């Protein structure tokens, strides 16, 4: 047994993609078909405590206080990647909790696997670089590779078969362009179709899948330029375009994937009205019905008030941009 403490606690925040990831070039290594670009939030957190314990016969994993066989298998397989690097077979106890609704299009898998990667690295004393942590986090969830970093983050699709070049890189610090994100929650129910299943179904059945994947490079290039130049209008244009193109390819799968509800569309119209009156805001929506309105800091209160009054909006969260995944302690 090693002399490491074998335990650690880590915290990570979800990220919201502005140039979307929807499709894989390899399922086994979870390699994205195209790159993506995201912002890491600061107001929503996953906190994960992990302890490798020689007394355990099996991994014991609780997410938001509950054990689930499918999640235990998935997370156990993820921990195997770290156990293999450390040369141990020791089972682990994991407790992870979110302070926001899980599985409702708020990227809980992103913050969850990013926090777990950082905790496992620390607990086992592996001392991995952020880039290597991003590669490993990607194996748990593609979007998790981005939550290793804070602020504006770009994710490369990579070309290598082993996936070692498919990792995220920080583009710009949160403080350098402190945009705000208003999350309009239109339901707290878990989504019916996971991103993973939805992506496979889209690739297998949509006649537009190739065209969708082909849009990514140009969108990424424009979004990078917009971020570097702090050009909000340009970022709004490319982000809404990428979001709507992703939902278009989802809708064109057979049967079509419809992640929106009536309130989702009402929120889009609300953002359009705000834009028409000069508010610095744009929308983006992931594989769920919540609408994220990205705002210039001085316009966030206006957008939050307007979205709170949209029929069907249950709650509104306002977040700034935050830091990447980090250790918060070695106690469990
Ligand atoms: C719509 O990262 O959850 O939020 O890699 O299969 O775990 P897996 O998928 P996941 O997909 C995120 C999809 C998205 C867009 C995005 O975050 O880029």
XYZ file of C-alpha atoms and ligand atoms in Angstrom:
350
model
C 0.000 0.000 0.000
C 1.238 3.504 -0.729
C 2.010 6.150 1.888
C -0.455 8.593 0.282
C -3.466 9.714 2.311
C -5.683 7.866 -0.248
C -8.437 10.386 0.272
C -9.364 13.801 -1.016
C -12.279 16.163 -1.510
C -12.674 18.257 -4.618
C -15.062 20.813 -5.992
C -15.956 21.625 -9.588
C -18.530 23.688 -11.404
C -20.549 22.877 -14.495
C -19.741 24.562 -17.755
C -22.027 25.730 -20.517
C -20.955 25.126 -24.099
C -21.258 28.087 -26.469
C -19.977 26.008 -29.379
C -21.668 22.685 -28.756
C -20.355 19.151 -28.556
C -22.894 16.650 -29.905
C -21.386 13.513 -31.408
C -18.424 11.207 -30.912
C -15.675 9.923 -33.179
C -15.101 7.028 -30.773
C -17.419 5.683 -28.102
C -14.966 3.548 -26.132
C -12.533 6.408 -25.440
C -15.322 8.992 -25.545
C -13.666 11.054 -28.244
C -15.678 14.013 -29.552
C -16.385 14.258 -33.279
C -15.601 17.982 -33.141
C -14.189 20.608 -30.818
C -16.272 22.815 -28.521
C -15.976 26.001 -26.481
C -17.458 26.688 -23.066
C -17.688 28.933 -20.038
C -17.293 27.513 -16.547
C -19.854 28.810 -14.036
C -19.229 29.870 -10.444
C -22.587 29.588 -8.682
C -23.355 25.863 -9.091
C -21.141 23.286 -7.434
C -20.404 19.595 -7.235
C -18.516 18.549 -4.121
C -16.983 15.086 -4.102
C -15.244 13.200 -1.313
C -13.280 10.117 -2.219
C -11.463 7.575 -0.098
C -9.682 4.463 -1.329
C -10.173 1.944 1.470
C -8.522 -1.509 1.544
C -11.371 -2.735 3.770
C -13.953 -2.306 0.969
C -14.902 -5.294 -1.196
C -16.652 -3.065 -3.769
C -16.830 0.581 -4.676
C -19.455 2.338 -2.594
C -20.765 5.335 -4.480
C -23.441 7.753 -3.383
C -24.605 10.607 -5.578
C -26.775 13.164 -3.811
C -27.146 10.631 -0.983
C -28.354 7.772 -3.208
C -26.768 4.577 -4.510
C -27.541 3.583 -8.111
C -26.203 0.408 -9.770
C -25.692 1.949 -13.238
C -23.897 5.011 -11.864
C -21.752 2.807 -9.621
C -20.613 0.781 -12.649
C -19.851 3.896 -14.658
C -17.954 5.634 -11.882
C -16.188 2.401 -10.886
C -14.928 2.047 -14.468
C -13.777 5.672 -14.359
C -11.897 5.081 -11.090
C -10.275 2.023 -12.710
C -8.397 4.429 -15.016
C -6.802 6.011 -11.936
C -6.289 2.692 -10.125
C -4.465 1.370 -13.188
C -2.108 4.374 -13.142
C -1.458 3.939 -9.427
C -1.041 0.167 -9.768
C -3.665 -0.619 -7.127
C -6.991 -2.420 -7.059
C -8.273 -0.800 -3.858
C -11.996 -0.003 -3.898
C -13.270 3.440 -3.065
C -16.010 5.195 -1.159
C -17.343 8.222 -3.039
C -19.840 10.776 -1.861
C -20.799 13.443 -4.334
C -23.465 16.120 -4.151
C -24.710 18.936 -6.340
C -26.317 22.157 -5.170
C -28.369 22.280 -8.406
C -30.812 19.873 -10.173
C -29.034 16.746 -11.467
C -29.600 15.395 -14.968
C -31.746 18.263 -16.202
C -29.447 19.780 -18.786
C -27.305 21.580 -16.224
C -24.154 19.614 -16.979
C -23.952 17.719 -13.693
C -21.824 15.075 -15.408
C -19.299 17.787 -16.346
C -18.731 19.022 -12.816
C -19.116 15.496 -11.399
C -16.366 13.829 -13.426
C -14.085 16.870 -13.224
C -14.313 16.865 -9.415
C -13.793 13.102 -9.292
C -10.748 13.236 -11.578
C -9.096 15.891 -9.436
C -9.960 14.048 -6.210
C -8.709 10.674 -7.506
C -5.452 12.185 -8.764
C -4.826 13.804 -5.382
C -5.915 10.832 -3.275
C -3.552 8.535 -5.165
C -0.704 11.057 -5.296
C -0.468 10.816 -9.088
C 0.412 14.500 -9.559
C -1.119 14.678 -13.038
C -0.972 17.906 -15.051
C -4.298 19.674 -15.807
C -4.054 18.520 -19.433
C -3.802 14.866 -18.365
C -6.692 15.392 -15.928
C -8.723 16.823 -18.802
C -7.998 13.730 -20.929
C -9.091 11.491 -18.057
C -12.170 13.578 -17.179
C -13.227 13.244 -20.840
C -13.440 9.480 -20.407
C -16.175 10.061 -17.812
C -17.994 12.720 -19.810
C -16.877 14.766 -22.792
C -17.997 18.048 -21.228
C -16.122 17.202 -17.988
C -12.815 17.716 -19.822
C -13.749 21.416 -19.964
C -14.684 21.809 -16.265
C -11.072 21.072 -15.284
C -10.487 24.709 -16.249
C -12.190 27.985 -15.357
C -13.358 30.913 -17.471
C -13.494 30.444 -21.243
C -12.301 27.010 -22.331
C -11.725 25.337 -25.704
C -11.928 21.587 -26.189
C -9.972 19.956 -29.025
C -11.415 16.955 -30.852
C -7.896 15.671 -31.530
C -6.991 13.253 -34.283
C -5.122 10.508 -32.454
C -6.730 7.106 -31.997
C -5.587 6.951 -28.373
C -7.354 10.244 -27.554
C -4.316 11.791 -25.888
C -4.789 14.973 -27.935
C -8.498 15.356 -27.103
C -8.344 17.686 -24.120
C -9.451 21.156 -23.087
C -7.316 24.281 -22.807
C -8.080 27.519 -20.991
C -8.671 30.441 -23.381
C -9.391 33.428 -21.161
C -9.752 33.935 -17.403
C -13.175 34.530 -15.920
C -12.020 37.880 -14.545
C -10.859 39.052 -17.973
C -14.439 39.095 -19.298
C -16.868 38.617 -16.402
C -20.020 37.691 -18.306
C -22.986 36.461 -16.311
C -25.328 33.562 -16.981
C -28.992 33.518 -16.048
C -30.306 29.951 -15.916
C -34.065 29.740 -16.376
C -35.208 26.430 -14.879
C -38.333 25.216 -16.629
C -38.538 21.822 -14.919
C -36.671 19.925 -12.215
C -37.447 16.521 -13.745
C -34.594 14.349 -14.995
C -34.332 14.226 -18.768
C -35.625 11.111 -20.500
C -32.719 10.565 -22.909
C -29.111 10.969 -21.792
C -26.674 12.987 -23.881
C -24.763 9.811 -24.646
C -27.798 7.935 -25.997
C -29.021 11.064 -27.751
C -25.679 11.548 -29.524
C -25.567 7.935 -30.711
C -29.151 8.109 -31.913
C -28.456 11.364 -33.772
C -25.348 9.965 -35.479
C -27.174 6.755 -36.424
C -30.366 8.289 -37.784
C -30.095 11.975 -38.692
C -29.594 12.738 -42.397
C -27.875 15.992 -41.319
C -25.347 14.593 -38.850
C -22.300 15.031 -41.099
C -23.332 18.578 -41.951
C -23.707 19.346 -38.260
C -20.220 18.046 -37.433
C -18.847 20.042 -40.360
C -20.121 23.331 -38.852
C -17.880 23.053 -35.782
C -14.535 24.271 -37.092
C -15.848 27.572 -38.446
C -17.937 28.164 -35.307
C -14.949 27.444 -33.098
C -12.737 29.798 -35.029
C -15.324 32.636 -34.814
C -15.991 32.022 -31.137
C -12.273 32.085 -30.315
C -11.877 35.400 -32.108
C -14.975 36.792 -30.345
C -13.655 35.729 -26.928
C -10.182 37.139 -27.526
C -11.697 40.426 -28.747
C -14.416 40.451 -26.014
C -16.867 40.934 -28.899
C -20.237 40.132 -27.325
C -22.318 40.478 -30.479
C -20.064 38.138 -32.408
C -20.100 35.607 -29.571
C -23.894 35.875 -29.379
C -24.231 35.244 -33.107
C -22.018 32.155 -33.207
C -23.330 30.717 -29.915
C -27.000 30.946 -30.814
C -26.145 29.532 -34.237
C -24.296 26.538 -32.785
C -27.041 25.903 -30.239
C -29.846 26.020 -32.787
C -27.891 23.902 -35.272
C -27.373 21.267 -32.549
C -31.084 21.264 -31.734
C -31.854 21.105 -35.454
C -29.773 17.946 -35.849
C -31.378 16.499 -32.713
C -34.837 17.240 -34.166
C -33.844 15.624 -37.454
C -32.966 12.280 -35.822
C -35.575 9.552 -36.322
C -37.523 9.647 -34.111
C -36.602 13.247 -33.400
C -35.140 14.261 -30.052
C -37.111 17.114 -28.533
C -35.462 18.380 -25.358
C -37.481 21.606 -25.168
C -40.785 22.284 -23.474
C -43.203 25.154 -24.048
C -41.414 27.375 -21.523
C -38.086 26.802 -23.307
C -39.509 28.427 -26.415
C -41.092 31.237 -24.371
C -37.655 31.950 -22.889
C -36.092 32.106 -26.361
C -38.742 34.640 -27.408
C -38.095 36.601 -24.223
C -34.360 36.769 -25.023
C -35.181 37.883 -28.562
C -37.343 40.722 -27.179
C -34.580 41.755 -24.783
C -32.126 41.816 -27.678
C -34.512 43.976 -29.711
C -34.507 46.583 -26.945
C -30.699 46.593 -26.786
C -30.011 44.242 -23.859
C -26.682 42.424 -24.120
C -27.942 38.857 -23.842
C -28.041 35.658 -25.879
C -29.454 32.210 -25.216
C -28.036 28.732 -25.269
C -29.735 25.414 -24.482
C -28.235 21.969 -23.890
C -29.794 18.496 -23.865
C -32.607 19.599 -21.614
C -35.301 22.258 -21.348
C -33.427 24.875 -19.284
C -32.454 28.099 -21.017
C -29.150 29.731 -20.205
C -29.046 33.430 -20.999
C -25.484 34.703 -21.273
C -25.358 38.410 -20.425
C -23.086 41.392 -20.258
C -22.647 41.961 -16.511
C -24.604 45.229 -16.501
C -27.575 43.575 -18.219
C -27.893 40.424 -16.108
C -30.447 41.848 -13.661
C -32.703 42.962 -16.532
C -32.498 39.515 -18.171
C -33.119 37.708 -14.864
C -36.238 39.831 -14.159
C -37.618 39.234 -17.634
C -36.982 35.465 -17.577
C -38.425 35.100 -14.074
C -41.730 36.416 -15.447
C -41.927 33.959 -18.341
C -44.828 31.503 -17.972
C -43.491 28.074 -16.975
C -40.195 29.287 -15.518
C -39.948 27.722 -12.067
C -36.806 29.414 -10.900
C -33.958 31.571 -12.089
C -30.314 31.192 -11.043
C -27.728 33.839 -11.754
C -24.092 32.873 -12.017
C -20.811 34.484 -12.861
C -17.922 32.671 -14.464
C -15.753 30.627 -12.162
C -12.646 28.586 -11.608
C -11.659 25.106 -12.662
C -11.893 21.922 -10.587
C -9.786 21.960 -7.429
C -8.971 20.165 -4.204
C -10.825 21.465 -1.167
C -9.425 19.063 1.422
C -7.916 15.702 2.168
C -10.523 14.771 4.778
C -13.508 12.610 3.797
C -25.567 19.230 -25.102
O -20.598 15.656 -22.024
O -22.865 15.003 -21.152
O -24.328 19.628 -23.116
O -19.556 12.715 -23.275
O -21.606 11.345 -23.528
O -20.977 12.218 -21.266
P -20.948 12.447 -22.769
O -21.833 13.725 -23.055
P -21.937 15.112 -22.314
O -22.633 15.976 -23.450
C -22.807 17.337 -23.404
C -23.716 17.741 -24.508
C -24.192 19.169 -24.441
C -23.283 20.100 -25.239
C -21.971 20.436 -24.599
O -21.858 20.494 -23.351
O -21.032 20.707 -25.371
